[in-house]
Coordinates of C-alpha atoms (C1' of nucleotides) in Angstrom, one line a residue:
Chain X
M1 CA -36.1 -27.8 14.7
W2 CA -32.7 -29.5 14.6
D3 CA -29.9 -29.1 17.0
A4 CA -28.0 -25.9 16.4
D5 CA -24.9 -27.2 18.1
T6 CA -22.3 -27.0 15.3
V7 CA -22.3 -24.2 12.9
T8 CA -22.4 -26.1 9.7
T9 CA -24.8 -28.9 10.2
P10 CA -28.2 -27.9 9.0
P11 CA -30.2 -30.8 7.6
P12 CA -28.1 -31.9 4.6
G13 CA -30.9 -31.7 2.1
L14 CA -30.9 -33.5 -1.1
R15 CA -30.6 -30.3 -3.0
E16 CA -27.5 -29.2 -1.2
R17 CA -25.8 -32.6 -1.5
K18 CA -26.1 -32.5 -5.3
K19 CA -24.7 -29.1 -5.2
Q20 CA -21.7 -30.2 -3.3
A21 CA -21.3 -33.2 -5.5
T22 CA -21.2 -30.9 -8.5
R23 CA -18.7 -28.7 -6.9
E24 CA -16.5 -31.7 -6.0
A25 CA -16.8 -33.1 -9.6
L26 CA -15.6 -29.7 -10.9
R27 CA -12.7 -29.7 -8.5
R28 CA -11.6 -33.1 -9.5
A29 CA -12.1 -32.6 -13.2
A30 CA -10.2 -29.4 -13.1
L31 CA -7.2 -30.8 -11.2
R32 CA -7.1 -34.0 -13.4
L33 CA -7.2 -32.1 -16.6
A34 CA -4.6 -29.6 -15.4
V35 CA -2.3 -32.4 -14.5
E36 CA -2.9 -34.4 -17.7
R37 CA -2.5 -31.6 -20.3
G38 CA -0.8 -28.8 -18.4
P39 CA -2.7 -25.9 -16.8
D40 CA -2.8 -23.8 -19.9
Q41 CA -4.3 -26.4 -22.1
V42 CA -7.5 -26.6 -20.0
R43 CA -10.4 -24.4 -21.0
V44 CA -13.5 -23.9 -18.8
E45 CA -15.5 -25.6 -21.4
D46 CA -13.4 -28.7 -20.9
I47 CA -13.8 -28.8 -17.2
A48 CA -17.5 -28.3 -17.4
E49 CA -17.9 -31.0 -20.0
A50 CA -15.8 -33.4 -17.9
A51 CA -18.0 -32.7 -14.9
G52 CA -21.2 -33.0 -16.9
V53 CA -22.5 -29.4 -16.6
S54 CA -22.7 -26.5 -18.9
P55 CA -19.9 -23.9 -19.0
R56 CA -22.3 -21.4 -17.7
T57 CA -22.9 -23.4 -14.6
Y58 CA -19.2 -23.7 -14.0
N59 CA -18.8 -20.1 -12.9
N60 CA -21.8 -20.3 -10.7
Y61 CA -19.4 -22.3 -8.6
F62 CA -16.0 -20.7 -9.4
A63 CA -15.2 -17.1 -10.2
S64 CA -12.2 -18.0 -12.2
R65 CA -10.6 -20.9 -14.0
E66 CA -7.8 -21.1 -11.5
Q67 CA -10.0 -21.2 -8.5
A68 CA -11.3 -24.6 -9.5
I69 CA -7.9 -26.1 -9.8
V70 CA -6.6 -24.6 -6.6
S71 CA -9.7 -25.5 -4.6
A72 CA -8.9 -29.1 -5.2
V73 CA -5.9 -28.6 -3.1
T74 CA -7.2 -26.2 -0.5
A75 CA -10.6 -28.0 -0.1
D76 CA -12.2 -27.0 3.2
R77 CA -9.0 -25.9 4.9
E78 CA -10.8 -23.0 6.4
A79 CA -13.2 -25.1 8.4
R80 CA -10.4 -27.5 9.5
I81 CA -8.3 -24.6 10.8
A82 CA -11.2 -23.2 12.7
A83 CA -12.0 -26.6 14.1
A84 CA -8.4 -27.2 15.1
V85 CA -8.3 -23.9 17.0
A86 CA -11.5 -24.8 18.8
A87 CA -10.2 -28.2 19.6
R88 CA -7.3 -26.8 21.7
P89 CA -8.0 -26.7 25.4
A90 CA -9.1 -23.4 26.8
G91 CA -6.0 -23.1 28.9
V92 CA -3.4 -22.6 26.2
R93 CA -2.5 -19.1 25.0
L94 CA -4.7 -18.1 22.1
T95 CA -1.6 -17.2 20.1
D96 CA -0.3 -20.7 20.4
A97 CA -3.6 -22.3 19.6
V98 CA -3.9 -20.4 16.4
T99 CA -0.3 -20.8 15.4
E100 CA -0.3 -24.5 15.9
A101 CA -3.6 -25.0 14.2
V102 CA -2.4 -23.1 11.2
V103 CA 0.9 -24.9 11.0
E104 CA -0.8 -28.2 11.4
Q105 CA -3.3 -27.6 8.6
Y106 CA -0.8 -26.2 6.2
T107 CA 1.8 -28.9 6.6
D108 CA -0.1 -32.2 6.5
T109 CA -1.6 -31.1 3.1
G110 CA -1.5 -34.7 2.2
E111 CA 0.7 -36.6 -0.3
R112 CA -1.4 -36.1 -3.3
A113 CA -1.8 -32.4 -2.7
H114 CA 1.9 -31.9 -2.7
E115 CA 2.0 -33.2 -6.3
A116 CA -0.6 -30.6 -7.2
L117 CA 1.5 -27.9 -5.4
L118 CA 4.3 -28.4 -7.9
L119 CA 1.9 -27.8 -10.6
I120 CA 0.7 -24.6 -9.0
T121 CA 4.1 -23.2 -8.6
T122 CA 4.7 -23.4 -12.3
R123 CA 2.1 -20.8 -13.2
T124 CA 1.9 -17.4 -11.6
A125 CA -1.9 -17.2 -12.2
L126 CA -2.3 -20.4 -10.2
R127 CA 0.1 -19.1 -7.5
D128 CA -2.0 -16.0 -7.2
A129 CA -5.2 -17.9 -6.9
F130 CA -3.6 -20.1 -4.3
L131 CA -2.4 -17.2 -2.3
D132 CA -5.9 -15.7 -2.5
T133 CA -7.3 -18.6 -0.7
T134 CA -5.6 -17.5 2.5
A135 CA -8.4 -14.9 2.8
D136 CA -10.9 -17.6 3.1
I137 CA -9.7 -18.5 6.6
E138 CA -10.6 -15.1 7.9
P139 CA -14.3 -15.6 8.6
P140 CA -14.0 -18.9 10.4
L141 CA -11.0 -17.6 12.4
T142 CA -12.9 -14.5 13.3
A143 CA -15.6 -16.8 14.7
V144 CA -13.4 -18.9 16.9
I145 CA -11.3 -16.0 18.1
A146 CA -14.4 -14.0 19.0
E147 CA -15.6 -17.0 20.9
R148 CA -12.6 -16.9 23.1
L149 CA -12.5 -13.1 23.5
G150 CA -16.2 -12.7 24.3
D151 CA -18.5 -10.3 22.7
A152 CA -16.6 -7.3 24.0
G153 CA -13.7 -8.2 21.6
A154 CA -15.8 -8.8 18.6
H155 CA -14.0 -6.5 16.2
T156 CA -10.7 -7.1 17.8
A157 CA -11.2 -10.7 16.7
R158 CA -11.9 -9.6 13.2
V159 CA -8.7 -7.6 13.0
L160 CA -6.6 -10.3 14.5
A161 CA -8.1 -12.9 12.1
A162 CA -7.3 -10.7 9.2
S163 CA -3.8 -10.1 10.4
V164 CA -3.3 -13.9 10.7
A165 CA -4.5 -14.3 7.2
A166 CA -2.1 -11.6 6.0
A167 CA 0.8 -13.2 7.9
V168 CA 0.0 -16.6 6.4
R169 CA -0.1 -15.1 3.0
I170 CA 3.3 -13.5 3.5
A171 CA 4.7 -16.8 4.7
L172 CA 3.4 -18.6 1.7
E173 CA 4.6 -15.9 -0.7
G174 CA 8.1 -16.3 0.6
W175 CA 7.9 -20.0 0.5
L176 CA 6.7 -20.2 -3.0
R177 CA 9.4 -17.8 -4.1
P178 CA 12.8 -19.3 -3.4
T179 CA 14.3 -16.8 -5.9
G180 CA 13.5 -13.3 -7.1
N181 CA 12.5 -11.0 -4.3
A182 CA 10.9 -8.0 -6.1
G183 CA 10.2 -4.6 -4.6
T184 CA 9.5 -5.4 -1.0
A185 CA 11.7 -3.4 1.2
G186 CA 12.3 0.2 0.6
R187 CA 16.0 0.8 0.9
S188 CA 17.2 -1.8 3.3
G189 CA 20.6 -1.4 1.8
A190 CA 22.8 -4.4 2.5
G191 CA 21.4 -7.7 3.6
E192 CA 18.3 -9.0 2.0
L193 CA 18.7 -12.7 2.9
V194 CA 16.7 -12.6 6.0
L195 CA 15.6 -16.2 5.8
P196 CA 17.7 -18.3 3.5
S197 CA 14.9 -20.6 2.5
G198 CA 13.2 -22.0 5.7
S199 CA 10.7 -24.8 5.7
L200 CA 7.0 -23.9 5.5
P201 CA 6.3 -24.5 9.3
D202 CA 9.3 -22.2 10.2
R203 CA 8.1 -19.5 7.9
L204 CA 4.6 -19.7 9.2
R205 CA 5.7 -19.5 12.8
A206 CA 8.1 -16.6 12.0
A207 CA 5.3 -14.7 10.3
L208 CA 2.8 -15.2 13.1
A209 CA 5.3 -14.4 15.9
P210 CA 5.1 -10.6 15.6
L211 CA 1.3 -10.8 16.2
A212 CA 1.7 -12.7 19.5
P213 CA 1.7 -9.6 21.7
A214 CA -1.5 -8.4 20.1
F215 CA -3.2 -11.7 20.9
D216 CA -1.9 -11.7 24.5
A217 CA -3.1 -8.2 25.1
A218 CA -6.5 -9.0 23.7
E219 CA -6.7 -12.2 25.7
Q220 CA -5.7 -10.6 29.0
R221 CA -8.3 -7.9 28.6
T222 CA -11.0 -10.5 28.9
R223 CA -9.6 -12.0 32.2
P224 CA -8.3 -9.3 34.5
Chain M
M1 CA 24.0 12.2 -9.2
W2 CA 20.7 13.5 -7.9
D3 CA 19.7 13.6 -4.3
A4 CA 18.3 10.3 -3.1
D5 CA 16.5 11.8 -0.2
T6 CA 13.0 10.7 -0.7
V7 CA 12.1 7.3 -1.9
T8 CA 10.2 8.2 -5.1
T9 CA 12.4 10.8 -6.8
P10 CA 14.5 9.1 -9.5
P11 CA 15.2 11.5 -12.4
P12 CA 11.7 12.3 -13.7
G13 CA 12.6 11.3 -17.3
L14 CA 10.5 12.6 -20.1
R15 CA 9.3 9.2 -20.9
E16 CA 8.0 8.6 -17.5
R17 CA 6.3 11.9 -17.4
K18 CA 4.3 11.2 -20.5
K19 CA 3.3 7.9 -19.0
Q20 CA 2.0 9.6 -15.9
A21 CA 0.2 12.1 -18.0
T22 CA -1.6 9.3 -19.8
R23 CA -2.4 7.7 -16.6
E24 CA -3.8 10.9 -15.2
A25 CA -5.8 11.5 -18.4
L26 CA -7.4 8.1 -18.0
R27 CA -8.2 8.7 -14.4
R28 CA -9.9 12.0 -15.1
A29 CA -11.8 10.7 -18.1
A30 CA -13.0 7.6 -16.2
L31 CA -14.2 9.7 -13.3
R32 CA -15.8 12.3 -15.4
L33 CA -17.7 9.9 -17.6
A34 CA -18.8 7.8 -14.6
V35 CA -20.2 10.9 -12.9
E36 CA -21.9 12.1 -16.1
R37 CA -23.6 8.9 -17.3
G38 CA -23.5 6.7 -14.3
P39 CA -20.9 4.0 -13.7
D40 CA -22.6 1.3 -15.7
Q41 CA -22.9 3.3 -18.8
V42 CA -19.2 3.7 -19.2
R43 CA -17.3 1.3 -21.3
V44 CA -13.6 0.9 -21.5
E45 CA -13.7 2.0 -25.1
D46 CA -15.3 5.3 -24.0
I47 CA -12.7 6.0 -21.4
A48 CA -9.9 5.2 -23.8
E49 CA -11.4 7.4 -26.5
A50 CA -11.8 10.3 -24.1
A51 CA -8.2 10.0 -23.0
G52 CA -7.0 9.7 -26.6
V53 CA -5.5 6.2 -26.5
S54 CA -6.6 2.8 -27.8
P55 CA -8.7 0.5 -25.6
R56 CA -5.8 -1.9 -25.6
T57 CA -3.5 0.7 -24.0
Y58 CA -6.1 1.3 -21.4
N59 CA -5.4 -1.9 -19.6
N60 CA -1.7 -1.5 -19.8
Y61 CA -2.5 1.0 -17.1
F62 CA -5.5 -0.4 -15.3
A63 CA -6.3 -4.1 -14.8
S64 CA -10.0 -3.4 -14.6
R65 CA -12.6 -0.8 -15.5
E66 CA -13.3 0.0 -11.9
Q67 CA -9.7 0.6 -11.0
A68 CA -9.5 3.6 -13.3
I69 CA -12.5 5.3 -11.6
V70 CA -11.4 4.5 -8.1
S71 CA -7.8 5.5 -8.7
A72 CA -9.0 9.0 -9.4
V73 CA -10.0 9.1 -5.7
T74 CA -7.2 7.2 -4.2
A75 CA -4.5 8.8 -6.3
D76 CA -1.1 8.4 -4.6
R77 CA -2.4 7.8 -1.2
E78 CA 0.1 5.1 -0.5
A79 CA 3.1 7.4 -0.9
R80 CA 1.4 10.1 1.2
I81 CA 0.8 7.7 4.0
A82 CA 4.4 6.5 4.0
A83 CA 5.6 10.1 3.9
A84 CA 3.3 11.1 6.7
V85 CA 4.7 8.3 8.9
A86 CA 8.3 9.2 8.0
A87 CA 7.5 12.8 8.9
R88 CA 6.6 12.1 12.5
P89 CA 9.5 12.7 14.9
A90 CA 11.4 9.6 15.9
G91 CA 10.4 10.0 19.5
V92 CA 6.7 9.1 19.2
R93 CA 5.5 5.5 19.4
L94 CA 5.5 3.8 16.1
T95 CA 1.9 2.8 16.7
D96 CA 0.8 6.4 17.1
A97 CA 2.8 7.5 14.1
V98 CA 1.2 5.0 11.8
T99 CA -2.3 5.4 13.2
E100 CA -2.2 9.2 12.9
A101 CA -0.8 9.1 9.4
V102 CA -3.5 6.7 8.3
V103 CA -6.3 8.7 9.8
E104 CA -4.9 11.9 8.4
Q105 CA -4.6 10.6 4.9
Y106 CA -8.0 8.9 4.9
T107 CA -10.0 11.8 6.3
D108 CA -8.8 14.8 4.3
T109 CA -9.7 13.1 1.1
G110 CA -10.7 16.5 -0.2
E111 CA -14.0 17.9 -1.0
R112 CA -14.2 16.7 -4.6
A113 CA -13.3 13.1 -3.6
H114 CA -16.2 12.9 -1.3
E115 CA -18.5 13.5 -4.2
A116 CA -16.9 10.6 -5.9
L117 CA -17.2 8.4 -2.9
L118 CA -20.9 8.6 -3.0
L119 CA -20.7 7.3 -6.5
I120 CA -18.5 4.5 -5.4
T121 CA -20.8 3.3 -2.7
T122 CA -23.6 2.9 -5.2
R123 CA -22.0 0.0 -7.0
T124 CA -20.6 -3.0 -5.3
A125 CA -18.0 -3.5 -8.0
L126 CA -16.7 -0.1 -7.3
R127 CA -16.8 -0.6 -3.6
D128 CA -14.7 -3.8 -4.0
A129 CA -12.2 -2.0 -6.2
F130 CA -11.9 0.8 -3.7
L131 CA -11.4 -1.7 -0.8
D132 CA -8.7 -3.4 -2.8
T133 CA -6.7 -0.3 -2.9
T134 CA -5.9 -0.7 0.7
A135 CA -3.4 -3.4 -0.2
D136 CA -1.4 -0.7 -2.1
I137 CA -0.3 0.9 1.2
E138 CA 1.4 -2.3 2.2
P139 CA 4.8 -1.9 0.4
P140 CA 5.4 1.7 1.3
L141 CA 4.4 1.0 4.9
T142 CA 6.7 -1.9 5.0
A143 CA 9.5 0.3 4.0
V144 CA 9.0 3.0 6.6
I145 CA 8.3 0.6 9.4
A146 CA 11.4 -1.4 8.5
E147 CA 13.4 1.8 8.6
R148 CA 12.4 2.3 12.3
L149 CA 12.8 -1.3 13.3
G150 CA 16.1 -1.8 11.7
D151 CA 17.2 -4.7 9.5
A152 CA 16.6 -7.2 12.3
G153 CA 12.9 -6.6 12.1
A154 CA 12.6 -6.8 8.4
H155 CA 9.9 -9.4 8.1
T156 CA 8.3 -8.2 11.2
A157 CA 7.8 -4.9 9.4
R158 CA 6.2 -6.8 6.5
V159 CA 3.7 -8.6 8.8
L160 CA 2.8 -5.4 10.6
A161 CA 2.3 -3.5 7.4
A162 CA 0.0 -6.2 6.1
S163 CA -1.9 -6.2 9.3
V164 CA -2.4 -2.5 9.1
A165 CA -3.6 -2.8 5.6
A166 CA -6.1 -5.5 6.7
A167 CA -7.3 -3.4 9.6
V168 CA -7.8 -0.4 7.4
R169 CA -9.8 -2.5 5.0
I170 CA -12.0 -3.7 7.8
A171 CA -12.6 -0.2 9.0
L172 CA -13.6 0.9 5.5
E173 CA -15.8 -2.1 5.0
G174 CA -17.7 -1.3 8.1
W175 CA -17.9 2.4 7.2
L176 CA -19.2 1.8 3.7
R177 CA -21.8 -0.6 5.0
P178 CA -24.1 1.2 7.4
T179 CA -26.7 -1.6 6.9
G180 CA -26.5 -5.3 6.2
N181 CA -23.8 -7.1 8.1
A182 CA -23.4 -10.4 6.4
G183 CA -21.8 -13.5 7.7
T184 CA -19.1 -12.1 9.8
A185 CA -19.3 -13.5 13.3
G186 CA -19.9 -17.1 13.9
R187 CA -22.5 -17.3 16.6
S188 CA -22.0 -14.2 18.7
G189 CA -25.6 -14.7 19.8
A190 CA -27.1 -11.5 21.1
G191 CA -25.6 -8.1 20.4
E192 CA -24.1 -7.3 17.0
L193 CA -24.3 -3.5 17.2
V194 CA -20.7 -3.1 18.3
L195 CA -20.3 0.3 16.7
P196 CA -23.6 1.9 15.8
S197 CA -22.1 3.9 12.9
G198 CA -19.0 5.6 14.0
S199 CA -17.2 8.2 11.9
L200 CA -14.4 7.0 9.7
P201 CA -11.6 8.3 12.0
D202 CA -13.1 6.5 14.9
R203 CA -13.4 3.3 12.9
L204 CA -9.8 3.5 11.8
R205 CA -8.5 4.0 15.3
A206 CA -10.7 1.3 16.6
A207 CA -9.5 -1.1 14.0
L208 CA -5.8 -0.3 14.5
A209 CA -5.9 -0.3 18.3
P210 CA -5.7 -4.1 18.6
L211 CA -2.4 -4.0 16.8
A212 CA -0.7 -1.6 19.1
P213 CA 0.8 -4.2 21.4
A214 CA 2.4 -5.9 18.5
F215 CA 4.0 -2.6 17.4
D216 CA 5.2 -1.8 20.9
A217 CA 6.8 -5.2 21.3
A218 CA 8.5 -4.9 17.9
E219 CA 9.7 -1.4 18.7
Q220 CA 11.1 -2.3 22.1
R221 CA 13.0 -5.2 20.8
T222 CA 15.1 -2.7 18.9
R223 CA 15.9 -0.5 21.9
P224 CA 16.6 -2.5 25.0
Chain T
dA1 C1' 24.8 14.0 -34.9
dC2 C1' 23.4 9.5 -35.8
dG3 C1' 21.7 5.1 -35.4
dC4 C1' 20.6 1.3 -32.1
dA5 C1' 18.1 -0.9 -28.4
dA6 C1' 14.6 -0.8 -25.2
dA7 C1' 10.2 0.5 -24.0
dC8 C1' 5.5 2.0 -25.1
dT9 C1' 1.5 1.6 -28.2
dT10 C1' -1.6 -0.7 -31.2
dG11 C1' -4.6 -4.3 -33.9
dC12 C1' -6.1 -8.7 -33.6
dG13 C1' -7.8 -12.9 -31.8
dT14 C1' -9.2 -15.9 -28.0
dG15 C1' -11.2 -17.2 -23.8
dC16 C1' -13.7 -15.8 -20.0
dA17 C1' -17.0 -13.4 -16.4
dC18 C1' -21.6 -12.3 -15.9
dG19 C1' -26.4 -10.4 -16.7
dC20 C1' -30.9 -11.9 -18.4
dA21 C1' -34.7 -14.8 -19.2
dG22 C1' -36.6 -19.5 -19.9
dT23 C1' -36.9 -24.1 -18.3
dT24 C1' -36.3 -27.9 -15.0
dT25 C1' -35.8 -29.7 -10.4
dC26 C1' -36.6 -29.8 -5.7
dC27 C1' -38.7 -28.4 -1.2
dT28 C1' -42.6 -26.8 1.4
dT29 C1' -47.2 -25.6 2.7
dG30 C1' -52.0 -26.3 2.8
Chain C
dC1 C1' -51.0 -35.6 -1.8
dA2 C1' -51.1 -31.8 -4.7
dA3 C1' -50.0 -27.1 -6.0
dG4 C1' -47.2 -23.1 -5.2
dG5 C1' -42.8 -21.2 -5.0
dA6 C1' -38.0 -21.0 -4.8
dA7 C1' -33.5 -22.3 -6.2
dA8 C1' -30.5 -24.1 -9.6
dC9 C1' -29.1 -25.2 -14.6
dT10 C1' -29.0 -23.6 -19.2
dG11 C1' -28.5 -20.8 -23.8
dC12 C1' -27.4 -16.5 -25.4
dG13 C1' -25.3 -12.1 -25.8
dT14 C1' -22.1 -8.4 -24.4
dG15 C1' -18.0 -6.4 -22.7
dC16 C1' -13.5 -7.2 -21.0
dA17 C1' -8.7 -9.0 -19.8
dC18 C1' -4.7 -10.4 -22.0
dG19 C1' -1.2 -12.9 -25.1
dC20 C1' 1.1 -12.1 -29.4
dA21 C1' 3.4 -9.8 -32.9
dA22 C1' 4.1 -5.8 -35.4
dG23 C1' 4.9 -0.6 -35.7
dT24 C1' 6.4 3.6 -33.4
dT25 C1' 8.7 6.6 -30.2
dT26 C1' 12.3 7.8 -26.7
dG27 C1' 16.7 8.2 -24.9
dC28 C1' 21.4 6.8 -24.7
dG29 C1' 26.0 5.7 -26.3
dT30 C1' 29.6 6.4 -29.5

DNA sequence: ACGCAAACTTGCGTGCACGCAGTTTCCTTG
DNA sequence: CAAGGAAACTGCGTGCACGCAAGTTTGCGT
């Protein structure tokens, strides 16, 4: 039996590789077509054809048309965030490890991805699909946080990971929406311009900051 | 001008009342038909017909077939939770106010609703729709929390509310899934039986507990 | 009291998600 | 190495979400 050191390294297997190749082909086809013709002029049938599979197969891989386009940008961000957290030395505060890992993985999105982001912002359906990908970081984050907290804090880890995902989503929402803040606060009355239009890293840090006390408390409970 | 005491009391307006009546009719029709024939034997067309509107109108009110059925159970839970929080005296810890309000509103679901919950648990599509309703509590919660924290903690309130929603969702997920815990922890190794099968209130409190330090810190920052 | 503008409803058409069953491809066990 | 079995791809059919462009109702201003 192979070494079970890392989580995601079973024997590659020819079958699985073809599967990932197909997935990647769909990603690329979806993004390329969306850029070429505009997002609304791309049907699932077109993407499938460009990737060389049947339309039916397409949504064995993606649940919606938008997911394929967006996944070309998000790729395997979840795994990278989890790895980035695990890579931090065990001495640093868990809060800082998570925050820095998130900021790091959301800012270096690459030059090409930034081009695609402009495309995404133009269509609300794509924006929503993009925002939904923040939920994907939850399981890997749960795993690495649980590792630091020990088995006693298993479901604490789950809650913290979900909270991080929620905070990231909020940061992204605000970032993607320079104008038009609809129905958020109840009756805050006067000022609504809490953050004029900060950069993405700033927004991420600001959104994660309120969770720091919860992380600290959870972390200290494991080392009295 | 009318009294602007509570958040949701603009002038009723005859137009709005008919709208709510239609919504309620759809809710009831959806639930009744789902109970009578089983959830899978109910088409949108049937619900619309039973409520006396066209199928097209149906999804001006509900985005999916499942939402109509589920909303008969969830009703206006969001508003009730927010009201329950606001009703607590200003002296108690914000954490406790929120936790108790959530527990209160999720446990007294009523006798009839419990019958419907059994129906919901039988179909994963309905379960998912039910879990998605937890996101609805986020905006009202943001409002009441922001009210306590003052305008300085506006986006802190947003993050906390989202975290609460996430925690509630986790609690409900675990509660609705007595068996079969799929792909949550990374490699926690031995014990996975963190909570054998606690009651819903217990699960809610357990899920919200890790957030308490964050609430306390935010609250204290407003009163030095 | 009357008409106007906005909002709600409706029919129609298109594209899509997904279950089902048959076929092909790959991995594993004897 | 061969056969069994599982997983993935595919065609087909059904129901649904949603944009668009009328038609209809409600409520308000003059």
